[in-house]
Coordinates of C-alpha atoms in Angstrom, one line a residue:
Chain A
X1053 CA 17.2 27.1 73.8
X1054 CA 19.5 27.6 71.0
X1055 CA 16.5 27.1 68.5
X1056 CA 14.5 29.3 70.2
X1057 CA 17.1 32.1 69.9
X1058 CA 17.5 31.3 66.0
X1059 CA 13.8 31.4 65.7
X1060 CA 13.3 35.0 67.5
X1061 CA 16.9 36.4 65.5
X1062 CA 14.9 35.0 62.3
X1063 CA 11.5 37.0 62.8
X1064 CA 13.2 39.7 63.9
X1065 CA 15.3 39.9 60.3
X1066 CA 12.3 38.9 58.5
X1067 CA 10.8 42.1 59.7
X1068 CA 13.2 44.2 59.4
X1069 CA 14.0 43.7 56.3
X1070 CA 10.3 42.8 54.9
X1071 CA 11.2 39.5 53.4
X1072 CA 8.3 37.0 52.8
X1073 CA 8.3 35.1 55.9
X1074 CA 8.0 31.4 54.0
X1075 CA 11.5 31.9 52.2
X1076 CA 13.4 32.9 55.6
X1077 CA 11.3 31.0 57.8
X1078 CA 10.8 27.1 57.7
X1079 CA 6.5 27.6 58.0
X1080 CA 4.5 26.4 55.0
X1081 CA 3.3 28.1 52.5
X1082 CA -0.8 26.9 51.3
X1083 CA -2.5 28.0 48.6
X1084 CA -6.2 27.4 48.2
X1085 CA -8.4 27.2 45.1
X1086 CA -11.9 27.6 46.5
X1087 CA -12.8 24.4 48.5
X1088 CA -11.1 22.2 45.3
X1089 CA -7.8 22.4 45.5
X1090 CA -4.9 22.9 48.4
X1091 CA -1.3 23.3 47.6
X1092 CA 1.1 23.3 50.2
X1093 CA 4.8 24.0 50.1
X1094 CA 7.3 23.2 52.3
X1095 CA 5.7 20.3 53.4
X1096 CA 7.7 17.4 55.7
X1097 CA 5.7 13.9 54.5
X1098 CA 3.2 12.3 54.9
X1099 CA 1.5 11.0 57.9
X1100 CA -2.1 9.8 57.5
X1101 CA -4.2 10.0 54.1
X1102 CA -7.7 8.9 53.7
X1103 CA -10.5 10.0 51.1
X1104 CA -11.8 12.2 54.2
X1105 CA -8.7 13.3 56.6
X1106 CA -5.3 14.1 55.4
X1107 CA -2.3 14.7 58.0
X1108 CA 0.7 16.3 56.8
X1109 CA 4.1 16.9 58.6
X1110 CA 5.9 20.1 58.7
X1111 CA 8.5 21.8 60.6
X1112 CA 6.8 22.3 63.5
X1113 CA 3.2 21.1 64.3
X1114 CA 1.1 19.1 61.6
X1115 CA -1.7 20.2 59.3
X1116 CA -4.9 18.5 59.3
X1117 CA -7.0 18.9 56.2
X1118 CA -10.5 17.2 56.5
X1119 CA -13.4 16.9 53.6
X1120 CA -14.4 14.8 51.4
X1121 CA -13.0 12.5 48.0
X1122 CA -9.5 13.4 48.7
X1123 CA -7.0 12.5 46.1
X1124 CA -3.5 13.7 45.6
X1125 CA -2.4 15.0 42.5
X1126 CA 1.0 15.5 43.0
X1127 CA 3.3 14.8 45.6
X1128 CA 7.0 16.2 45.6
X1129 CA 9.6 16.1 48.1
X1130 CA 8.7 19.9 49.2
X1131 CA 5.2 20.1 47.0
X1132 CA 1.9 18.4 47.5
X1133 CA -1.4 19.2 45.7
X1134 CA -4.6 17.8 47.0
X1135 CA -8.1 17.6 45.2
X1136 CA -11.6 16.8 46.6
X1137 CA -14.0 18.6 48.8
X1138 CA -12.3 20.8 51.5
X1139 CA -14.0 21.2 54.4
X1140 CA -11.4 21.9 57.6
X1141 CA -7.7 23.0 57.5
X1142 CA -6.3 22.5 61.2
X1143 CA -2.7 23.7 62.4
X1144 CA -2.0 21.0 65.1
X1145 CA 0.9 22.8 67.5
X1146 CA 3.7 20.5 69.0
Chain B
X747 CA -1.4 17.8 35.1
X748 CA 1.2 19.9 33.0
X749 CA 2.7 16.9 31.3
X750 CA 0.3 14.6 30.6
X751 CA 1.3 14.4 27.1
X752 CA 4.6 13.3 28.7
X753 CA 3.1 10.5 30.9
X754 CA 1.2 9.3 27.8
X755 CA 4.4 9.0 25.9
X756 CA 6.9 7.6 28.5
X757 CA 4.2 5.1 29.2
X758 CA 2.5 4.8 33.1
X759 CA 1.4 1.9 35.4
X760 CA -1.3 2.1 37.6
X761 CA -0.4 0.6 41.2
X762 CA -2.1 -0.9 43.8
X763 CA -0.4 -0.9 47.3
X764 CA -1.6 -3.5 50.2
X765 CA -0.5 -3.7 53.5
X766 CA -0.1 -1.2 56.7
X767 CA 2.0 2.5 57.0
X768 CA 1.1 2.9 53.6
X769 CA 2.1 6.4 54.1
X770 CA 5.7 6.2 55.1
X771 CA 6.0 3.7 51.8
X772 CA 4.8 7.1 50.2
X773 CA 7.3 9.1 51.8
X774 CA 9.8 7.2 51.0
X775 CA 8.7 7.3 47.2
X776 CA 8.4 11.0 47.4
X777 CA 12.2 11.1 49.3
X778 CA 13.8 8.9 46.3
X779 CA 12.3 11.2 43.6
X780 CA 9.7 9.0 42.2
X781 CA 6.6 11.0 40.1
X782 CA 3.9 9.6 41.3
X783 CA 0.3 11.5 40.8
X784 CA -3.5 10.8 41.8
X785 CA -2.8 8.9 44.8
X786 CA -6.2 7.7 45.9
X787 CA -7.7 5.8 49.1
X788 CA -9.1 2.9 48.1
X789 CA -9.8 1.4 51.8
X790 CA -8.6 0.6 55.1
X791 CA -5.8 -1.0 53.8
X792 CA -4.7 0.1 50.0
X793 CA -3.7 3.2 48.0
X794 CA -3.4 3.3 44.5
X795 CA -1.9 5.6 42.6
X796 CA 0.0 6.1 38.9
X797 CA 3.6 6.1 38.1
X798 CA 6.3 6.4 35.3
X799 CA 7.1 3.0 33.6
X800 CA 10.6 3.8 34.0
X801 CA 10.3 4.1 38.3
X802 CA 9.0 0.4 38.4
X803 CA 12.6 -0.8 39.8
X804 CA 12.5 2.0 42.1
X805 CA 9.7 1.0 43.4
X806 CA 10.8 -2.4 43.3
X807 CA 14.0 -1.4 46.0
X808 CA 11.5 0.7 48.1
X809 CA 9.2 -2.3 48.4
X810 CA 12.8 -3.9 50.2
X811 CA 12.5 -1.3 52.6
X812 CA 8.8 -0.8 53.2
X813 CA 6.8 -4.1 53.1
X814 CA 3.7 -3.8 51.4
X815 CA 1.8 -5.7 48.7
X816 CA 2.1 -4.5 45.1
X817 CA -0.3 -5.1 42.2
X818 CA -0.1 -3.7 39.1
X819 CA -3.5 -2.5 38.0
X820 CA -3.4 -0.8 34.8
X821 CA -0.2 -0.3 31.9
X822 CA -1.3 2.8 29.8
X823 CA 0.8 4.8 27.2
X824 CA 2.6 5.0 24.4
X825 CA 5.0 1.7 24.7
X826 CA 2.2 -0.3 25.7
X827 CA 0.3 0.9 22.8
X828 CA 2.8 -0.2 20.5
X829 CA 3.6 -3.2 22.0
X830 CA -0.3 -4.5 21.3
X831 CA 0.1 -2.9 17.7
X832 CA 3.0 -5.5 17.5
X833 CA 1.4 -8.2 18.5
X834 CA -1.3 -7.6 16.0
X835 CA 1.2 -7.0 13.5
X836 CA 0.6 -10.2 11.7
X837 CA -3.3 -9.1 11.2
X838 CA -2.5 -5.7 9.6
X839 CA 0.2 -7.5 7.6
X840 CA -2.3 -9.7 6.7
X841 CA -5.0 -7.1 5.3
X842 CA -2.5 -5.3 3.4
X843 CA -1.1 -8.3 1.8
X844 CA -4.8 -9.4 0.6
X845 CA -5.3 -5.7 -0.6
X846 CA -2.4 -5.9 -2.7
X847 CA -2.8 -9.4 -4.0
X848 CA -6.8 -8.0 -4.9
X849 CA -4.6 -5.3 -6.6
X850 CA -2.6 -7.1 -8.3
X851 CA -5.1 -9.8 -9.5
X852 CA -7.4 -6.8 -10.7
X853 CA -4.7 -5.7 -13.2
X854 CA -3.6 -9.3 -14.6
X855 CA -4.9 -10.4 -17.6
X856 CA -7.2 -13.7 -17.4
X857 CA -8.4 -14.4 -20.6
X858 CA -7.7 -13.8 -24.2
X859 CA -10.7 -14.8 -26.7
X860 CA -10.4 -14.2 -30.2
X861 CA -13.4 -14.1 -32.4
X862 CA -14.6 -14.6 -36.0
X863 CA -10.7 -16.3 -37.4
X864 CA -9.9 -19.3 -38.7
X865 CA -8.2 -22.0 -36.7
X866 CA -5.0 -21.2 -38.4
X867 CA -5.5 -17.7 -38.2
X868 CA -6.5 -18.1 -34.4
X869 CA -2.9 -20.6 -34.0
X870 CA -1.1 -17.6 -35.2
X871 CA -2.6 -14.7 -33.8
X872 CA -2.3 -16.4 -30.4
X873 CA 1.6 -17.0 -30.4
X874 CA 2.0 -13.3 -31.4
X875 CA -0.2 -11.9 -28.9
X876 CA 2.3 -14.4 -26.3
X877 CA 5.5 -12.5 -27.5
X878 CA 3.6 -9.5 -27.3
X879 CA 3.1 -10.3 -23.4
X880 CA -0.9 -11.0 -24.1
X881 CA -1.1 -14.3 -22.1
X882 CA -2.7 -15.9 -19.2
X883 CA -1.1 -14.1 -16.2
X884 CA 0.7 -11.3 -18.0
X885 CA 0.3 -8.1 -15.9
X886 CA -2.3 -5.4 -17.9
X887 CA 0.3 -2.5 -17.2
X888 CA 2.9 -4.1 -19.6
X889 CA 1.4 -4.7 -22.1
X890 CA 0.7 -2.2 -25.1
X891 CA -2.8 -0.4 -24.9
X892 CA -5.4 -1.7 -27.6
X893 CA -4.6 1.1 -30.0
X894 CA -1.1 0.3 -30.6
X895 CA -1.8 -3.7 -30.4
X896 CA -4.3 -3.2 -33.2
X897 CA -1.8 -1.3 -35.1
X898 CA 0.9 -3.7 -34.6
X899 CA -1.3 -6.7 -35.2
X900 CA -2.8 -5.8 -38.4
X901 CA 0.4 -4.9 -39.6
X902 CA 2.1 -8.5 -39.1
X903 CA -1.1 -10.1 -40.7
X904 CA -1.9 -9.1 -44.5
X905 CA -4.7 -11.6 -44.1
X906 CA -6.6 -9.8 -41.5
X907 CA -9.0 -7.5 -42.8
X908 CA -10.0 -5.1 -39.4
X909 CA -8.8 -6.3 -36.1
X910 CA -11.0 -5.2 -33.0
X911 CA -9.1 -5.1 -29.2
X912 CA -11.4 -4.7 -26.3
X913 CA -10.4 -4.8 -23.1
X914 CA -12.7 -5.9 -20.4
X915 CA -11.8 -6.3 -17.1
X916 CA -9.2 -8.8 -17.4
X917 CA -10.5 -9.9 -20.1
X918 CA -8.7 -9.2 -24.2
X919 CA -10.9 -9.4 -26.8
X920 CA -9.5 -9.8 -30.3
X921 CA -12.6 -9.7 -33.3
X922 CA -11.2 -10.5 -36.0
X923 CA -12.6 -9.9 -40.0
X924 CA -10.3 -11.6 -42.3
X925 CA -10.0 -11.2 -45.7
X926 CA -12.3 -13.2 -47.9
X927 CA -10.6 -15.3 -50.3
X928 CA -11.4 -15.5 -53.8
X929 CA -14.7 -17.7 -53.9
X930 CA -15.0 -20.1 -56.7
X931 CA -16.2 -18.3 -59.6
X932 CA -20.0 -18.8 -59.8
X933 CA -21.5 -20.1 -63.2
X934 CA -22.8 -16.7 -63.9
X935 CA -26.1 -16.0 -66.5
X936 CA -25.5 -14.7 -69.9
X937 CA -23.8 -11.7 -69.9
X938 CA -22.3 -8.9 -72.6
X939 CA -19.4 -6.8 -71.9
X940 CA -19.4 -3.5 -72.1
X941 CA -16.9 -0.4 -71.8
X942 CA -16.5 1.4 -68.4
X943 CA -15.5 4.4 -69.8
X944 CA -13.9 6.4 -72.6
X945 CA -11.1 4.6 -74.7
X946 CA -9.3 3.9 -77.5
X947 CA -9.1 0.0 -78.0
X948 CA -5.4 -1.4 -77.8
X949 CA -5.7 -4.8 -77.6
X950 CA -8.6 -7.8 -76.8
X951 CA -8.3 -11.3 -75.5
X952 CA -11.4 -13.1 -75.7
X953 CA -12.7 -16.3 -74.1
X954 CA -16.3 -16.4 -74.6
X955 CA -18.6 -14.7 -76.6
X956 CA -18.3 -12.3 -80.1
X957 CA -16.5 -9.5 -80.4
X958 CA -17.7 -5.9 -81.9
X959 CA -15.1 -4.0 -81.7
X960 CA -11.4 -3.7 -83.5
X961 CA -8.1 -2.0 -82.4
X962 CA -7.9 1.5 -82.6
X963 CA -11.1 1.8 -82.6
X964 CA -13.0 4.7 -80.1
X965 CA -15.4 3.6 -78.0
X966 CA -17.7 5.4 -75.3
X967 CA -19.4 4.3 -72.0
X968 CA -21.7 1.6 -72.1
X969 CA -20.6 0.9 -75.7
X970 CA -20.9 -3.0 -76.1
X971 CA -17.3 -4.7 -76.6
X972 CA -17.9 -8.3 -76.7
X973 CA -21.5 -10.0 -77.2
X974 CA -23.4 -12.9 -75.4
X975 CA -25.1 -13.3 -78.6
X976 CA -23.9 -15.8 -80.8
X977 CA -25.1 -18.7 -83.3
X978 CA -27.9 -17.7 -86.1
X979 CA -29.3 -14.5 -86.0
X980 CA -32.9 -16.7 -86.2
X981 CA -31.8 -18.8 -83.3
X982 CA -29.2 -16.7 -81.3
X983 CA -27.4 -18.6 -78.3
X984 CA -26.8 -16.8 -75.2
X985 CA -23.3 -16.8 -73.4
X986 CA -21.4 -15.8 -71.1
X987 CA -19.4 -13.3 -72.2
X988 CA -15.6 -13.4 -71.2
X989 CA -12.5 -11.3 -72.0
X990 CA -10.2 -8.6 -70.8
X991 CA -10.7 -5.6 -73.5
X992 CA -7.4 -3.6 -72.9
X993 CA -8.6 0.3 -73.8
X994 CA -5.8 3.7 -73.5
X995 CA -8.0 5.9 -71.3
X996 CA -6.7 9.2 -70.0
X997 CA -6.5 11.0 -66.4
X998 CA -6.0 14.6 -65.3
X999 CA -4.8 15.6 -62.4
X1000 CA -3.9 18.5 -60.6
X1001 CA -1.0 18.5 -58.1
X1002 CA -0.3 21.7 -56.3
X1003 CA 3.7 21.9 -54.6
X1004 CA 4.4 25.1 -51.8
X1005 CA 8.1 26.4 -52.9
X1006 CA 8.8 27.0 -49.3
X1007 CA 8.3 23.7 -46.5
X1008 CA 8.4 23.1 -43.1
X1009 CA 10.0 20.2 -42.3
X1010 CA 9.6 18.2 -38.5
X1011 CA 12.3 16.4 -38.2
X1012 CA 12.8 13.9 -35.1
X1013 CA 16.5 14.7 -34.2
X1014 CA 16.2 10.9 -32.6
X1015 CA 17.0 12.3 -29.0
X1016 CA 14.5 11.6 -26.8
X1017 CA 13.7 11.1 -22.8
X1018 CA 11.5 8.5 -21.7
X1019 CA 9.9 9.4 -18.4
X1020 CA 7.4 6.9 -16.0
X1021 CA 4.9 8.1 -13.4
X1022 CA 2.4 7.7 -11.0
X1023 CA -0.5 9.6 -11.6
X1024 CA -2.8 9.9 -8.7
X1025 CA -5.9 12.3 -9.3
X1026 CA -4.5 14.8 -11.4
X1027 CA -0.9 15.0 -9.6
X1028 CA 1.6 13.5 -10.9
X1029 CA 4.7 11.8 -9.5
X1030 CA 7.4 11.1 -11.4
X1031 CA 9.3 7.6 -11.0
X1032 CA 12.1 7.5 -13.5
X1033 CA 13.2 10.2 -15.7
X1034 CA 13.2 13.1 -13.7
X1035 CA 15.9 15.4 -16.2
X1036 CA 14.1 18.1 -17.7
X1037 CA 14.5 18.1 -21.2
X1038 CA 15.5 21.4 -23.0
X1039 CA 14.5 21.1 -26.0
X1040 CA 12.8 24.2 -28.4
X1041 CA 10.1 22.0 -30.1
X1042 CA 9.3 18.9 -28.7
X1043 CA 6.8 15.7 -29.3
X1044 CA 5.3 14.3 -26.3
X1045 CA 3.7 10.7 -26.3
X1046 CA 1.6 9.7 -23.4
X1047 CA 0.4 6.2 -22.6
X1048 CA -1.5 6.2 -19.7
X1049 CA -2.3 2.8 -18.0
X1050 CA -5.3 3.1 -15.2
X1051 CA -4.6 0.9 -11.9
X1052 CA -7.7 -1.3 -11.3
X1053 CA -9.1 -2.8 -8.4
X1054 CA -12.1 -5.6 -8.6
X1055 CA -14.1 -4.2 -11.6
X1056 CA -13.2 -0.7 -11.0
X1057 CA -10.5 1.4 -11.7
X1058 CA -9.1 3.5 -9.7
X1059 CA -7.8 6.9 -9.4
X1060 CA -3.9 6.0 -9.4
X1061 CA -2.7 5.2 -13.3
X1062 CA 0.6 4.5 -14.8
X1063 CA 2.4 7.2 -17.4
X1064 CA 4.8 6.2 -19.5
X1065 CA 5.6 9.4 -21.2
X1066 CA 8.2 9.7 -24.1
X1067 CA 9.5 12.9 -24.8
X1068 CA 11.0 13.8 -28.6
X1069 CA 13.3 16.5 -30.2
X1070 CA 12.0 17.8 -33.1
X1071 CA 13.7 20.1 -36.0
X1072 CA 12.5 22.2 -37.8
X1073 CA 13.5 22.1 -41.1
X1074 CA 12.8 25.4 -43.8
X1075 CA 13.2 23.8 -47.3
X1076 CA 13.5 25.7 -50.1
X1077 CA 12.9 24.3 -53.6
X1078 CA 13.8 25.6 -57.1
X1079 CA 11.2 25.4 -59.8
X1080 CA 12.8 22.5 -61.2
X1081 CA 12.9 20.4 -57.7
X1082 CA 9.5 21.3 -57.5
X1083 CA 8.2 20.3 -60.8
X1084 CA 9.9 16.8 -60.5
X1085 CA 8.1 16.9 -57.0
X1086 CA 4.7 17.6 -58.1
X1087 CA 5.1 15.0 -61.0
X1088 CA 6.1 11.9 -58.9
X1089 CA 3.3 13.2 -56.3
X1090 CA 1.0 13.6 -59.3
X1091 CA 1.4 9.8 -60.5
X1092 CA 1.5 8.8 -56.8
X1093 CA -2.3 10.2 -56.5
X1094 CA -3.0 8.4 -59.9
X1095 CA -1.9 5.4 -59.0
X1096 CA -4.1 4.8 -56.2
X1097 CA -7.3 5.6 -58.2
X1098 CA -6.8 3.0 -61.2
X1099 CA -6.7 -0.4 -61.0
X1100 CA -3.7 -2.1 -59.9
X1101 CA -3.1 -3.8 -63.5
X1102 CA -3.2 -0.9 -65.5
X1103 CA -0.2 0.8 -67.0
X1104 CA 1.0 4.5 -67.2
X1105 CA 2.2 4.7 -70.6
X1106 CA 2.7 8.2 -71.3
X1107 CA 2.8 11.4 -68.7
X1108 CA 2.2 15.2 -70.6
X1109 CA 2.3 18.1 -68.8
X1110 CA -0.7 20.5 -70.0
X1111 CA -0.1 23.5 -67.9
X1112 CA 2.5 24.5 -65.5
X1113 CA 2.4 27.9 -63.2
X1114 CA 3.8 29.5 -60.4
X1115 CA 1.5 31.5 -58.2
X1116 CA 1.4 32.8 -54.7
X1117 CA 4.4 30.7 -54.0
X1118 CA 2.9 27.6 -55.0
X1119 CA 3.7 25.3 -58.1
X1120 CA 0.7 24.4 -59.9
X1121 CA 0.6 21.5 -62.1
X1122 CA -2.1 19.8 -64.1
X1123 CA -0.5 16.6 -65.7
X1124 CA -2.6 14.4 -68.2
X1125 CA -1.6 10.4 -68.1
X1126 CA -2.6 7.6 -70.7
X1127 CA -3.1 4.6 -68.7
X1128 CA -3.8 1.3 -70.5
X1129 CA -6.4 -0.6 -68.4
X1130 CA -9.4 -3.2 -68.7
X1131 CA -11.9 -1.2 -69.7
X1132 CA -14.6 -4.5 -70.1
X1133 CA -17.6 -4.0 -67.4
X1134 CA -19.6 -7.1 -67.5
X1135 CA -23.7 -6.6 -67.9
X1136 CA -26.4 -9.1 -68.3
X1137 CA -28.2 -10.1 -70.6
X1138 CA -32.3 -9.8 -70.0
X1139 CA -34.1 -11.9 -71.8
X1140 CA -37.6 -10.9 -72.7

């Protein structure tokens, strides 16, 4: 319950105060080039990668990226940068 | 990728991982701060993707961890590069050494022929041209060029008329055209003597034939001195005539001497400088002082680098610098007279034979003009004045 409590304290700053919600906020932050390229910050690891379905970790929930000739350019600890074909991008709640 | 230029010069492998969770193996790559970039699914069961050279161990201690099969698919980069340029190091050595050795070959000197001399001549000329460094095997760049060895050659053998270098490749040409020697005297047909030119008769020695003349007497060109006529007048005899017929003959000449001279003078300091000319650039080897001096003489000996039968571009300057004086020399009339007079019988004595003799030297008119001593100067020489002339015989 505890975590709840931070969580609603959080949003409430954040909007009070009109800070960007991905620097207060543990949520991930995607940018999209077109259908080529997906960059996603704050990122937990990796849990499934194929050329066609990529699952990704983050704070809470998973993303599901599907398409086609997936490749990852760059992985960091808190960065990752996919290229191929992107056809889905799913938010999978806990 | 923003550093690619990085990853090209740190050097990076290609990897292929086997086995199953691939994933968290990634993870824990990612976690222990590995660069790793284009990670690709190649099927069910492998990834591949490229890392630093330098993160191999890592990888190494993560493979502890995480079980999974690692192949090594591709090394590209900078250290790799060199490494195969070392290997073939003995190749490119190899080229350049054969280059050089062309090089050097193609500026050695492989033959020395020397034409048109005498055996004995030939002996000699050959042992100077070896302490001159003409020999088999002698490098072309240390050696004089052909102008200077003719010079020096012909001036260490009086019996060498003309001596001709050509330089052929690597081949020295020497033509030689020795002096003749004096050929047996020939029995020659009748023959009168005559004079050369105008004389007065000191002295005759006759061998063969009659002579016409007396001493003192005056005789004209083409005058006849001795006859090849002698015997009856009915039934004359034909001979050779033979004789020296010593005549006094007379020269003028004129010798003009400037009051004021200009003397160059080589002070004897001088800078020797060697360079590499390539194109028209020049870089200098040895001697790089800049000499200061007000009037200077500049030698150049330039030496062209050859390669096969050509030559190339890149040539060899030996330069040597000289400090010259100038030197204003005043002379009084006097200086100047004595001058002009040993100048005067300088020019004369080139013109008459070599076994004449000056007897007697007369100044005929002496004047200074526009700064200039003029002098005409009449000499009595005594020389052979005989010319010999056939006889025809109608």
């Amino acid at each position: 319950m505890a975590g709840k409590w931070r969580q609603k304290i959080r949003r409430w700053v954040t909007k009070q105060l009109d800070l960007p919600e991905d620097v207060t906020m543990d949520v991930p932050r995607i940018t999209m080039i077109g259908q080529i390229h997906i960059y996603i910050e704050n990122h937990k690891g990796l849990l499934s990668f194929s050329d066609k379905e990529i699952r990704i970790l983050l704070t809470r929930g998973q993303l599901l990226i599907r398409g086609e000739t997936f490749v990852i350019k760059t992985i960091l600890p808190e960065e990752l940068l996919l290229e191929g074909k992107i056809e889905q991008v799913l938010f999978i709640s806990e | 990728m923003k550093n690619l230029w990085l990853r090209k010069y740190y050097g990076y492998v290609t990897v292929k991982i086997e086995g199953k969770g691939l994933e968290r193996f990634i993870n824990k790559l990612v976690k222990e701060n590995i660069r790793i970039w284009n990670v690709k699914r190649q099927n069910q069961e492998s990834i591949t993707f490229q890392m630093f050279v330098r993160d191999v161990p890592h990888l190494r201690s993560a493979n502890h961890y995480h079980r999974v099969k690692l192949r090594f698919l591709k090394k590209s980069g900078l250290p790799f590069y060199t490494k195969r340029l070392k290997r073939n190091t003995g190749f490119i050595a190899g080229a350049v050494i054969a280059l050089l050795i062309i090089t050097l070959l193609s500026n050695m000197i492989w033959h020395v022929e020397i034409h048109g001399a005498s055996p004995e001549t030939e002996y000699k000329l050959s042992n100077q041209l070896k302490q001159l460094g003409i020999r088999k095997g002698g490098f072309q760049f240390l050696v004089d060029d052909p102008e200077t060895l003719q010079r020096k050659l012909s001036g260490r053998n009086e019996e060498i008329t003309w001596i001709g270098v050509e330089v052929r490749g690597t081949t020295y040409r020497f033509q030689v055209v020795e002096k003749e020697r004096p050929e047996q005297q020939k029995k020659k047909g009748p023959q009168h003597l005559v004079a050369k030119k105008e004389a007065v008769i000191v002295d005759y020695f006759v061998e063969k034939g009659q002579p016409v003349i007396s001493v003192h007497e005056f005789v004209k060109p083409g005058q006849l001195l001795v006859s090849g006529l002698i015997g009856k007048e009915k039934e004359p005899d034909f001979v050779s005539a033979k004789g020296k017929v010593l005549g006094k003959t007379w020269y003028d000449t004129k010798v003009e001497v400037k009051l004021k001279n200009k003397f160059k003078v080589l002070t004897g300091n001088e800078v020797r400088k060697k360079a590499i000319k390539i194109g028209s650039r020049q870089i200098p080897v040895w001697g790089f002082e800049n000499e200061q001096y007000k009037y200077k003489q500049t030698e150049v000996d330039e030496v062209p680098l050859k390669f096969l039968k050509w030559t190339t571009p890149v040539s060899f300057i030996k330069m040597t610098v000289r400090e010259v004086e100038v030197k204003n020399k005043t002379y009084t009339e006097k200086e100047a007279k004595k001058l002009a007079l040993s100048l005067a019988k300088k020019n004369l004595m080139e013109t008459i034979p070599e076994d004449a003799d000056i007897i007697d030297e007369k100044v005929l008119h002496e004047k200074v003009e526009n700064g200039k001593l003029k002098l005409l100067v009449s000499y009595d020489v005594i020389e052979n004045i005989a010319k010999e002339v056939p006889i025809t015989v109608n």
